[in-house]
CSV table of C-alpha atoms in Angstrom, one decimal:
chain,number,residue,atom,x,y,z
A,411,MET,CA,7.5,10.2,5.9
A,412,PRO,CA,8.1,6.6,6.9
A,413,LEU,CA,5.1,5.0,6.7
A,414,HIS,CA,5.4,1.7,8.1
A,415,ARG,CA,1.8,-2.0,7.7
A,416,ILE,CA,2.5,-4.3,10.0
A,417,TYR,CA,0.2,-7.0,8.9
A,418,HIS,CA,0.4,-10.1,11.5
A,419,PRO,CA,-2.3,-12.9,13.2
A,420,LEU,CA,-4.4,-11.6,15.4
A,421,SER,CA,-2.0,-12.8,18.6
A,422,ALA,CA,1.8,-11.6,17.4
A,423,PHE,CA,2.1,-9.1,19.9
A,424,SER,CA,0.9,-7.0,22.8
A,425,SER,CA,-0.3,-4.0,23.5
A,426,SER,CA,3.0,-4.2,25.2
A,427,ASP,CA,4.9,-6.0,22.0
A,428,LYS,CA,3.5,-2.5,19.6
A,429,GLN,CA,4.3,-0.4,22.0
A,430,LYS,CA,7.7,-1.4,22.7
A,431,LEU,CA,9.0,-2.3,18.3
A,432,SER,CA,7.2,1.0,17.9
A,433,GLU,CA,9.2,2.7,19.3
A,434,ARG,CA,13.0,0.8,18.1
A,435,ILE,CA,11.5,1.5,14.6
A,436,THR,CA,10.8,5.3,16.1
A,437,ALA,CA,14.4,5.0,16.2
A,438,LEU,CA,16.2,3.8,13.4
A,439,TYR,CA,15.1,7.8,11.7
A,440,THR,CA,15.5,9.4,15.1
A,441,ASP,CA,19.5,8.1,15.2
A,442,ARG,CA,19.6,9.9,12.6
A,443,GLY,CA,17.8,13.0,13.2
A,444,LEU,CA,14.0,12.8,11.6
A,445,PRO,CA,11.7,14.1,13.6
A,446,ALA,CA,10.3,11.7,15.7
A,447,PHE,CA,6.2,12.5,14.5
A,448,TYR,CA,7.7,11.6,10.7
A,449,VAL,CA,6.9,7.9,11.7
A,450,VAL,CA,3.7,6.4,11.6
A,451,ILE,CA,3.7,2.9,12.8
A,452,LEU,CA,0.2,0.7,11.6
A,453,PHE,CA,-0.6,-2.6,12.6
A,454,THR,CA,-3.0,-4.8,11.3
A,455,PRO,CA,-4.5,-7.2,12.5
A,456,ILE,CA,-4.8,-10.4,10.0
A,457,GLU,CA,-7.6,-13.3,10.8
A,458,SER,CA,-5.5,-16.4,9.3
A,459,GLU,CA,-8.3,-17.4,7.0
A,460,SER,CA,-8.0,-13.8,5.6
A,461,PHE,CA,-4.2,-14.2,5.7
A,462,PHE,CA,-2.6,-16.6,2.7
A,463,VAL,CA,0.8,-17.5,2.8
A,464,SER,CA,1.6,-20.7,-0.2
A,465,GLY,CA,-2.3,-20.5,-0.7
A,466,LYS,CA,-2.4,-22.1,2.5
A,467,PRO,CA,-4.5,-20.1,5.7
A,468,THR,CA,-1.8,-19.4,8.5
A,469,ASP,CA,-1.4,-17.7,12.0
A,470,LYS,CA,2.9,-17.3,12.1
A,471,PHE,CA,3.2,-14.8,9.1
A,472,VAL,CA,3.9,-11.2,9.8
A,473,ARG,CA,4.5,-9.1,6.5
A,474,ILE,CA,6.1,-5.7,7.4
A,475,VAL,CA,5.5,-3.2,4.2
A,476,VAL,CA,8.2,0.5,4.4
A,477,GLN,CA,7.5,3.7,2.3
A,478,HIS,CA,10.6,6.2,2.3
A,479,LEU,CA,9.8,9.9,1.6
A,480,ALA,CA,12.0,11.8,3.2
A,481,ARG,CA,15.3,9.8,2.6
A,482,GLN,CA,16.0,8.0,-1.0
A,483,LEU,CA,19.6,5.7,0.0
A,484,PRO,CA,22.0,6.7,-2.1
A,485,ASN,CA,23.4,3.3,-2.9
A,486,GLU,CA,23.1,-0.1,-2.5
A,487,GLU,CA,25.4,-0.4,0.6
A,488,ALA,CA,23.4,2.0,2.2
A,489,LYS,CA,19.8,0.3,1.4
A,490,LYS,CA,21.0,-2.6,2.4
A,491,GLN,CA,22.9,-1.6,5.9
A,492,PHE,CA,19.3,0.2,6.1
A,493,SER,CA,17.6,-3.3,5.3
A,494,GLU,CA,20.1,-5.3,8.7
A,495,ARG,CA,19.3,-2.2,10.9
A,496,TYR,CA,15.1,-2.7,10.3
A,497,GLU,CA,15.6,-6.9,10.5
A,498,ASN,CA,18.0,-5.8,14.3
A,499,ALA,CA,15.6,-4.1,15.0
A,500,ILE,CA,11.9,-5.7,14.8
A,501,ALA,CA,13.9,-9.7,15.9
A,502,PRO,CA,12.9,-9.8,19.5
A,503,PHE,CA,9.0,-9.2,18.6
A,504,ILE,CA,8.8,-11.7,15.2
A,505,LYS,CA,12.4,-13.7,15.1
A,506,ASP,CA,12.9,-14.8,18.4
A,507,LYS,CA,8.7,-16.3,19.1
A,508,GLY,CA,8.8,-18.1,15.9
A,509,TYR,CA,6.9,-16.9,13.4
A,510,ASP,CA,7.8,-16.5,9.5
A,511,TRP,CA,8.0,-12.5,8.0
A,512,GLU,CA,9.1,-10.9,5.3
A,513,VAL,CA,10.1,-7.3,4.3
A,514,HIS,CA,9.7,-5.0,2.0
A,515,VAL,CA,10.9,-1.2,1.8
A,516,GLU,CA,9.9,0.6,-0.6
A,517,GLU,CA,11.3,4.9,-1.9
A,518,VAL,CA,8.5,6.8,-3.4
A,519,PRO,CA,9.7,10.3,-4.7
A,520,PRO,CA,8.2,13.2,-1.7
A,521,GLU,CA,6.8,15.1,-4.5
A,522,MET,CA,2.7,15.1,-2.8
A,523,TRP,CA,3.8,14.5,0.7
A,524,ARG,CA,2.1,16.8,3.0
A,525,GLU,CA,2.8,16.7,6.7
A,526,ASN,CA,0.0,18.9,8.1
A,527,GLY,CA,-0.5,20.5,4.7
A,528,LEU,CA,2.8,21.9,4.8
A,529,ILE,CA,6.0,20.6,2.2
A,530,PRO,CA,8.5,19.2,4.5
A,531,PRO,CA,12.1,20.9,4.9
A,532,ILE,CA,13.7,18.2,2.8
A,533,LYS,CA,16.0,20.8,1.3
A,534,PHE,CA,16.3,22.9,4.3
A,535,PRO,CA,18.5,20.7,7.5
A,536,GLU,CA,17.9,23.7,9.3
A,537,ILE,CA,14.1,23.9,9.4
A,538,GLU,CA,14.0,19.9,9.2
A,539,LYS,CA,15.8,20.3,13.0
A,540,GLU,CA,13.3,22.6,14.4
A,541,TRP,CA,10.7,20.2,12.9
A,542,ALA,CA,13.2,17.9,15.3
A,543,ARG,CA,13.0,19.4,18.3
A,544,GLN,CA,9.3,20.4,18.5
A,545,ASN,CA,8.2,16.8,16.9
A,546,LYS,CA,5.4,19.6,15.1
A,547,PRO,CA,5.6,20.8,11.5
A,548,ILE,CA,6.4,24.8,11.6
A,549,PRO,CA,5.1,26.8,9.3
A,550,TYR,CA,8.7,27.9,7.3
B,737,MET,CA,-7.7,4.5,-10.9
B,738,PRO,CA,-7.6,7.0,-8.0
B,739,LEU,CA,-7.1,4.9,-5.2
B,740,HIS,CA,-6.9,6.3,-1.8
B,741,ARG,CA,-6.9,4.9,1.5
B,742,ILE,CA,-7.7,6.5,4.7
B,743,TYR,CA,-6.3,5.3,8.0
B,744,HIS,CA,-8.1,7.0,10.9
B,745,PRO,CA,-8.5,6.9,14.3
B,746,LEU,CA,-12.6,5.1,15.5
B,747,SER,CA,-14.2,8.1,16.7
B,748,ALA,CA,-12.5,10.4,13.5
B,749,PHE,CA,-15.8,10.3,11.0
B,750,SER,CA,-19.4,9.4,11.0
B,751,SER,CA,-20.7,7.8,8.2
B,752,SER,CA,-22.2,11.1,6.9
B,753,ASP,CA,-18.6,12.3,7.2
B,754,LYS,CA,-17.4,9.6,4.9
B,755,GLN,CA,-20.0,10.7,2.1
B,756,LYS,CA,-19.0,14.3,2.2
B,757,LEU,CA,-15.5,13.9,1.6
B,758,SER,CA,-15.8,10.9,-0.9
B,759,GLU,CA,-17.8,12.8,-2.6
B,760,ARG,CA,-15.0,16.1,-2.2
B,761,ILE,CA,-12.3,13.2,-2.9
B,762,THR,CA,-14.4,12.1,-6.5
B,763,ALA,CA,-14.4,15.9,-7.7
B,764,LEU,CA,-11.3,16.5,-7.5
B,765,TYR,CA,-11.1,13.8,-10.6
B,766,THR,CA,-14.6,14.2,-12.1
B,767,ASP,CA,-13.6,17.8,-13.1
B,768,ARG,CA,-10.6,16.7,-14.6
B,769,GLY,CA,-12.9,14.8,-16.2
B,770,LEU,CA,-12.3,11.6,-15.8
B,771,PRO,CA,-15.1,8.5,-15.4
B,772,ALA,CA,-16.3,8.6,-11.5
B,773,PHE,CA,-16.0,4.9,-11.2
B,774,TYR,CA,-12.3,5.7,-11.2
B,775,VAL,CA,-12.1,7.4,-7.8
B,776,VAL,CA,-11.6,4.5,-4.7
B,777,ILE,CA,-11.5,5.4,-1.3
B,778,LEU,CA,-10.8,3.0,1.6
B,779,PHE,CA,-11.6,4.4,4.6
B,780,THR,CA,-9.4,2.0,7.4
B,781,PRO,CA,-10.3,2.1,11.3
B,782,ILE,CA,-7.1,1.3,13.2
B,783,GLU,CA,-7.4,1.3,17.3
B,784,SER,CA,-5.6,3.3,19.5
B,785,GLU,CA,-3.3,0.5,20.2
B,786,SER,CA,-2.5,-0.6,16.4
B,787,PHE,CA,-1.7,3.2,15.9
B,788,PHE,CA,1.8,5.0,15.9
B,789,VAL,CA,3.3,8.5,15.2
B,790,SER,CA,6.4,9.3,17.1
B,791,GLY,CA,6.5,5.9,18.5
B,792,LYS,CA,3.2,6.3,20.9
B,793,PRO,CA,-0.5,5.5,20.4
B,794,THR,CA,-2.6,8.1,19.0
B,795,ASP,CA,-5.9,8.9,17.9
B,796,LYS,CA,-5.0,12.2,16.7
B,797,PHE,CA,-3.6,11.8,13.3
B,798,VAL,CA,-4.2,10.7,9.0
B,799,ARG,CA,-2.7,8.9,7.3
B,800,ILE,CA,-3.7,9.0,4.0
B,801,VAL,CA,-2.1,6.9,1.2
B,802,VAL,CA,-3.0,8.1,-2.7
B,803,GLN,CA,-2.2,6.1,-5.8
B,804,HIS,CA,-2.9,7.7,-9.2
B,805,LEU,CA,-3.4,5.6,-11.9
B,806,ALA,CA,-5.1,7.2,-15.9
B,807,ARG,CA,-2.5,10.5,-15.0
B,808,GLN,CA,1.2,11.2,-14.1
B,809,LEU,CA,1.4,14.7,-13.1
B,810,PRO,CA,4.3,15.9,-15.4
B,811,ASN,CA,5.3,17.9,-13.2
B,812,GLU,CA,6.9,19.6,-10.3
B,813,GLU,CA,3.9,21.9,-10.1
B,814,ALA,CA,1.3,20.7,-11.4
B,815,LYS,CA,1.9,18.1,-8.6
B,816,LYS,CA,2.5,21.0,-5.6
B,817,GLN,CA,-1.1,22.4,-7.6
B,818,PHE,CA,-2.9,18.7,-6.6
B,819,SER,CA,-1.4,18.8,-3.8
B,820,GLU,CA,-2.6,22.1,-2.9
B,821,ARG,CA,-6.5,21.0,-4.0
B,822,TYR,CA,-6.0,17.6,-2.4
B,823,GLU,CA,-4.8,19.3,0.9
B,824,ASN,CA,-8.4,21.9,0.7
B,825,ALA,CA,-10.7,19.1,-0.8
B,826,ILE,CA,-9.9,17.8,3.3
B,827,ALA,CA,-9.3,20.3,5.3
B,828,PRO,CA,-13.2,20.9,7.1
B,829,PHE,CA,-12.8,16.5,7.8
B,830,ILE,CA,-9.4,16.8,9.0
B,831,LYS,CA,-7.6,20.5,9.7
B,832,ASP,CA,-10.7,21.2,10.6
B,833,LYS,CA,-11.9,18.8,13.6
B,834,GLY,CA,-8.1,18.8,15.0
B,835,TYR,CA,-6.2,16.3,13.9
B,836,ASP,CA,-2.7,16.6,12.9
B,837,TRP,CA,-2.8,14.6,9.3
B,838,GLU,CA,0.2,13.8,6.6
B,839,VAL,CA,-0.5,12.7,3.2
B,840,HIS,CA,1.2,11.1,-0.2
B,841,VAL,CA,0.7,10.6,-3.7
B,842,GLU,CA,2.5,7.6,-5.5
B,843,GLU,CA,1.8,7.8,-9.7
B,844,VAL,CA,1.9,3.8,-10.4
B,845,PRO,CA,3.0,2.9,-14.2
B,846,PRO,CA,-0.4,2.5,-15.3
B,847,GLU,CA,0.8,-0.7,-17.8
B,848,MET,CA,-0.8,-3.8,-15.4
B,849,TRP,CA,-4.3,-1.5,-14.3
B,850,ARG,CA,-7.4,-3.0,-15.4
B,851,GLU,CA,-10.3,-2.2,-14.8
B,852,ASN,CA,-13.3,-5.0,-15.1
B,853,GLY,CA,-10.9,-6.7,-16.8
B,854,LEU,CA,-10.5,-4.2,-19.6
B,855,ILE,CA,-7.1,-2.0,-20.4
B,856,PRO,CA,-8.7,1.4,-19.5
B,857,PRO,CA,-8.4,4.2,-22.1
B,858,ILE,CA,-5.3,5.8,-20.9
B,859,LYS,CA,-4.3,6.6,-24.9
B,860,PHE,CA,-8.3,6.7,-26.3
B,861,PRO,CA,-9.8,10.7,-25.2
B,862,GLU,CA,-12.9,9.2,-26.6
B,863,ILE,CA,-13.5,6.5,-25.3
B,864,GLU,CA,-12.0,7.9,-21.9
B,865,LYS,CA,-14.9,10.1,-22.2
B,866,GLU,CA,-17.6,7.4,-23.0
B,867,TRP,CA,-16.7,5.5,-19.6
B,868,ALA,CA,-17.1,8.8,-17.9
B,869,ARG,CA,-20.2,9.6,-18.9
B,870,GLN,CA,-21.6,6.8,-19.1
B,871,ASN,CA,-20.0,5.7,-15.8
B,872,LYS,CA,-18.8,2.7,-16.4
B,873,PRO,CA,-15.9,0.5,-18.5
B,874,ILE,CA,-17.0,-0.8,-22.0
B,875,PRO,CA,-15.3,-2.7,-24.4
B,876,TYR,CA,-13.5,-0.8,-26.8
C,142,MET,CA,8.1,-11.1,-2.5
C,143,PRO,CA,3.8,-10.4,-4.4
C,144,LEU,CA,1.6,-9.4,-1.8
C,145,HIS,CA,-2.0,-9.3,-3.3
C,146,ARG,CA,-4.0,-7.1,-1.6
C,147,ILE,CA,-7.3,-7.5,-1.7
C,148,TYR,CA,-10.2,-4.6,-0.1
C,149,HIS,CA,-13.3,-6.6,-0.8
C,150,PRO,CA,-17.0,-6.3,1.2
C,151,LEU,CA,-17.8,-8.3,3.7
C,152,SER,CA,-19.6,-11.1,2.4
C,153,ALA,CA,-17.6,-11.2,-1.0
C,154,PHE,CA,-16.3,-14.4,0.0
C,155,SER,CA,-16.4,-17.7,2.1
C,156,SER,CA,-13.8,-19.4,3.7
C,157,SER,CA,-13.6,-21.9,0.3
C,158,ASP,CA,-13.6,-19.3,-1.8
C,159,LYS,CA,-10.4,-17.5,0.1
C,160,GLN,CA,-8.8,-20.4,0.2
C,161,LYS,CA,-9.5,-21.3,-3.5
C,162,LEU,CA,-9.0,-17.9,-4.9
C,163,SER,CA,-5.5,-18.4,-2.9
C,164,GLU,CA,-3.9,-21.1,-4.8
C,165,ARG,CA,-5.4,-19.6,-8.1
C,166,ILE,CA,-3.1,-17.3,-7.6
C,167,THR,CA,-0.3,-19.1,-5.8
C,168,ALA,CA,-0.5,-21.5,-8.9
C,169,LEU,CA,0.6,-17.3,-11.6
C,170,TYR,CA,3.7,-17.2,-9.7
C,171,THR,CA,4.8,-21.7,-8.9
C,172,ASP,CA,4.1,-22.3,-12.3
C,173,ARG,CA,6.2,-20.0,-13.7
C,174,GLY,CA,9.0,-21.4,-10.6
C,175,LEU,CA,8.8,-19.0,-8.3
C,176,PRO,CA,8.3,-20.6,-4.4
C,177,ALA,CA,5.1,-20.8,-2.8
C,178,PHE,CA,5.3,-18.6,0.2
C,179,TYR,CA,7.1,-16.3,-1.8
C,180,VAL,CA,3.3,-15.7,-2.8
C,181,VAL,CA,1.0,-13.6,0.4
C,182,ILE,CA,-2.5,-13.0,-0.4
C,183,LEU,CA,-4.4,-10.7,2.6
C,184,PHE,CA,-7.8,-10.3,2.7
C,185,THR,CA,-9.3,-7.1,4.2
C,186,PRO,CA,-12.7,-6.1,4.2
C,187,ILE,CA,-14.3,-3.0,3.8
C,188,GLU,CA,-17.8,-1.7,5.8
C,189,SER,CA,-19.9,-1.0,2.3
C,190,GLU,CA,-20.0,2.7,4.6
C,191,SER,CA,-16.1,2.7,4.6
C,192,PHE,CA,-16.0,1.6,0.6
C,193,PHE,CA,-16.2,4.4,-1.9
C,194,VAL,CA,-16.4,4.4,-5.6
C,195,SER,CA,-18.0,7.0,-7.8
C,196,GLY,CA,-17.8,8.7,-4.5
C,197,LYS,CA,-20.9,6.5,-3.1
C,198,PRO,CA,-20.4,3.1,-1.0
C,199,THR,CA,-20.6,0.3,-2.4
C,200,ASP,CA,-20.6,-3.4,-1.3
C,201,LYS,CA,-20.7,-4.6,-5.1
C,202,PHE,CA,-16.4,-3.5,-6.0
C,203,VAL,CA,-13.2,-5.3,-5.0
C,204,ARG,CA,-10.1,-4.2,-5.6
C,205,ILE,CA,-6.9,-5.8,-5.9
C,206,VAL,CA,-3.4,-4.1,-5.2
C,207,VAL,CA,-0.6,-6.7,-6.2
C,208,GLN,CA,2.8,-6.0,-5.6
C,209,HIS,CA,6.1,-7.7,-7.4
C,210,LEU,CA,9.3,-7.8,-5.9
C,211,ALA,CA,11.4,-11.4,-7.1
C,212,ARG,CA,10.4,-10.5,-10.9
C,213,GLN,CA,10.1,-7.5,-12.7
C,214,LEU,CA,8.4,-8.4,-16.3
C,215,PRO,CA,11.2,-6.9,-19.1
C,216,ASN,CA,8.7,-5.4,-21.5
C,217,GLU,CA,5.3,-4.3,-22.8
C,218,GLU,CA,3.7,-7.6,-24.0
C,219,ALA,CA,5.0,-9.6,-21.0
C,220,LYS,CA,2.8,-7.1,-18.3
C,221,LYS,CA,0.1,-7.5,-20.2
C,222,GLN,CA,0.5,-11.5,-20.9
C,223,PHE,CA,0.4,-10.8,-17.0
C,224,SER,CA,-2.9,-9.0,-16.3
C,225,GLU,CA,-4.3,-11.2,-18.4
C,226,ARG,CA,-3.5,-14.3,-16.4
C,227,TYR,CA,-4.5,-12.8,-13.1
C,228,GLU,CA,-7.6,-12.1,-14.5
C,229,ASN,CA,-8.3,-15.2,-15.5
C,230,ALA,CA,-7.2,-16.8,-12.3
C,231,ILE,CA,-9.7,-14.5,-10.6
C,232,ALA,CA,-12.9,-14.1,-12.7
C,233,PRO,CA,-14.8,-17.3,-10.9
C,234,PHE,CA,-14.7,-15.6,-7.6
C,235,ILE,CA,-15.4,-11.9,-8.4
C,236,LYS,CA,-16.4,-11.2,-12.3
C,237,ASP,CA,-18.5,-14.6,-12.4
C,238,LYS,CA,-20.4,-13.8,-8.9
C,239,GLY,CA,-22.1,-10.2,-10.6
C,240,TYR,CA,-18.7,-7.5,-8.7
C,241,ASP,CA,-17.5,-4.9,-10.8
C,242,TRP,CA,-13.6,-5.1,-9.7
C,243,GLU,CA,-10.0,-3.6,-10.3
C,244,VAL,CA,-6.6,-4.4,-10.2
C,245,HIS,CA,-3.0,-2.9,-10.4
C,246,VAL,CA,-0.1,-4.3,-10.1
C,247,GLU,CA,3.2,-2.4,-9.1
C,248,GLU,CA,7.1,-3.6,-9.7
C,249,VAL,CA,9.2,-2.5,-7.0
C,250,PRO,CA,12.8,-2.3,-6.6
C,251,PRO,CA,13.8,-5.7,-4.5
C,252,GLU,CA,16.9,-3.6,-3.1
C,253,MET,CA,15.3,-3.5,0.6
C,254,TRP,CA,13.2,-7.1,0.4
C,255,ARG,CA,13.9,-10.0,2.8
C,256,GLU,CA,12.6,-13.3,3.7
C,257,ASN,CA,13.5,-13.9,7.7
C,258,GLY,CA,15.5,-11.2,7.5
C,259,LEU,CA,17.8,-13.6,4.2
C,260,ILE,CA,18.5,-11.6,1.1
C,261,PRO,CA,16.5,-13.5,-1.7
C,262,PRO,CA,18.1,-14.8,-4.4
C,263,ILE,CA,16.8,-13.1,-7.1
C,264,LYS,CA,20.7,-13.7,-8.8
C,265,PHE,CA,21.1,-17.2,-7.9
C,266,PRO,CA,19.0,-19.0,-9.3
C,267,GLU,CA,20.1,-22.5,-8.1
C,268,ILE,CA,18.9,-21.3,-4.7
C,269,GLU,CA,16.0,-20.0,-5.9
C,270,LYS,CA,15.1,-23.6,-7.1
C,271,GLU,CA,16.5,-24.7,-3.6
C,272,TRP,CA,14.2,-21.9,-1.5
C,273,ALA,CA,11.6,-23.3,-3.4
C,274,ARG,CA,11.7,-27.4,-3.4
C,275,GLN,CA,12.1,-26.8,0.3
C,276,ASN,CA,9.8,-23.6,0.3
C,277,LYS,CA,11.3,-21.5,2.9
C,278,PRO,CA,14.1,-19.1,3.2
C,279,ILE,CA,17.2,-21.2,3.4
C,280,PRO,CA,20.8,-19.2,4.0
C,281,TYR,CA,22.8,-19.3,1.7
C-alpha cells in the first residue's frame, strides 16, 4: 500500500541506514494495524549531475514521494499528524545528518490496487487483520 | 498515455522477458483501439539492499505503478475488469515465476498531457484512430 | 514543489544539457515568484532494453512526469498555457535533437507536503516571498 520512493545522493545512506530507516517507516503503518508487507520502500540513488535543486546539481538533498492506497486520511488534522509522525521517523537519517529534504504524500484511490492479484480487504477489517497476522495476502 | 513503471529485483527479467511482457501490456491498450505508441513501459531494477517490503530487503517482489491519461474508466466494474486483464497479462512473468507483486493504477486528468508537444485527440475519435493507424502523433 | 522526473535514453543528455535544461525548467517557476529551491529535477537514464514504447525497446524517447504542489492552475486555459511554456522550455534539448517525447503534469493536493519538515507557506504570500528571497525554508 504505502509506496515510498526515496531519491537520494549516492552516499546518503549506508545499507544499515536504509535498513533502519525502512523499519521506522514501516512501523508508522504496523502501529496502526496495517499488514507489514503493505509497506514498500524503494531507495533510488541519483548522481549529483542528474539531481537538480534550484537549477543546480546537488548531493545534499533527499526527495521522498509517498503514495497511500489502503487509507485516505479523513481530514486536515489527520493528514497533519501523519506528516509530523513521518518527519519524526526520518529525521535521524536525513535532518540530523545535514541534508535538506522534501516529502509529499499522495492519496491514490484504491479501486485498481491489487496485492498478488487480490483485492486488498479495505472494507473487511477482520480479513485485513488476518493478512496482518500472517503478513501475506490470502484469498478470501 | 499509459505509463508503466515496473520496479523489480535485478535478476527478475531477462531481455526477452521484458520484451514479451511489454508486448502483452501494450496489447491491453491496442486491443481497445489506442495508439501503440501511447504505451510507455519503464523497467527499473532495484538492488535488494534498496528494495524493502515489511521493513526487510527483498529480491522476490515486483512493484508496478501504472498511470492512465487517455481514458478514465467510467465505473467500478470497468476498473475491476481492467485490473483482471492486467493481472492476466503479467502473470506468466511474475506470479508464475514465484514472485510476490503489487500493482496499482492511477487515473491522471489529461489537461496537461502532451505527445510530441501536441494535445492528444481524446475528444476526436477519428483523429485518434489516425494516430493509431500511423502510430505517431500528427498535427491536427 | 514541482518535481520533474525525466526518464531518458543513456546518451540523450550531456552534463551541460542537463544543467541548461534544469535552468530553463526552474525559470518557469521563479518567473512566477516561486522559490527556486522548490524546483527539483531528477534525470533517470533508462537502458534501451528497459524502455519500451509501442512494445518495442527505444533509445529515442523521453518521458517526463511533472508533479505540482504549490499551485493548482485555476482553469483549463491556465493549464494549457503552462504546457505551452513547458514545451518551449524543453524543446531545444529534446524536440530539436530528434527525440520523441511525452509529458504530463499532475496536480497533487499539498496537505501532506513538507520542505525540511516545514509546512510551505502557500497561504502566506509574504512568507513565501521571503523563502524565495533567501531561497530556503525558514520557520515562521
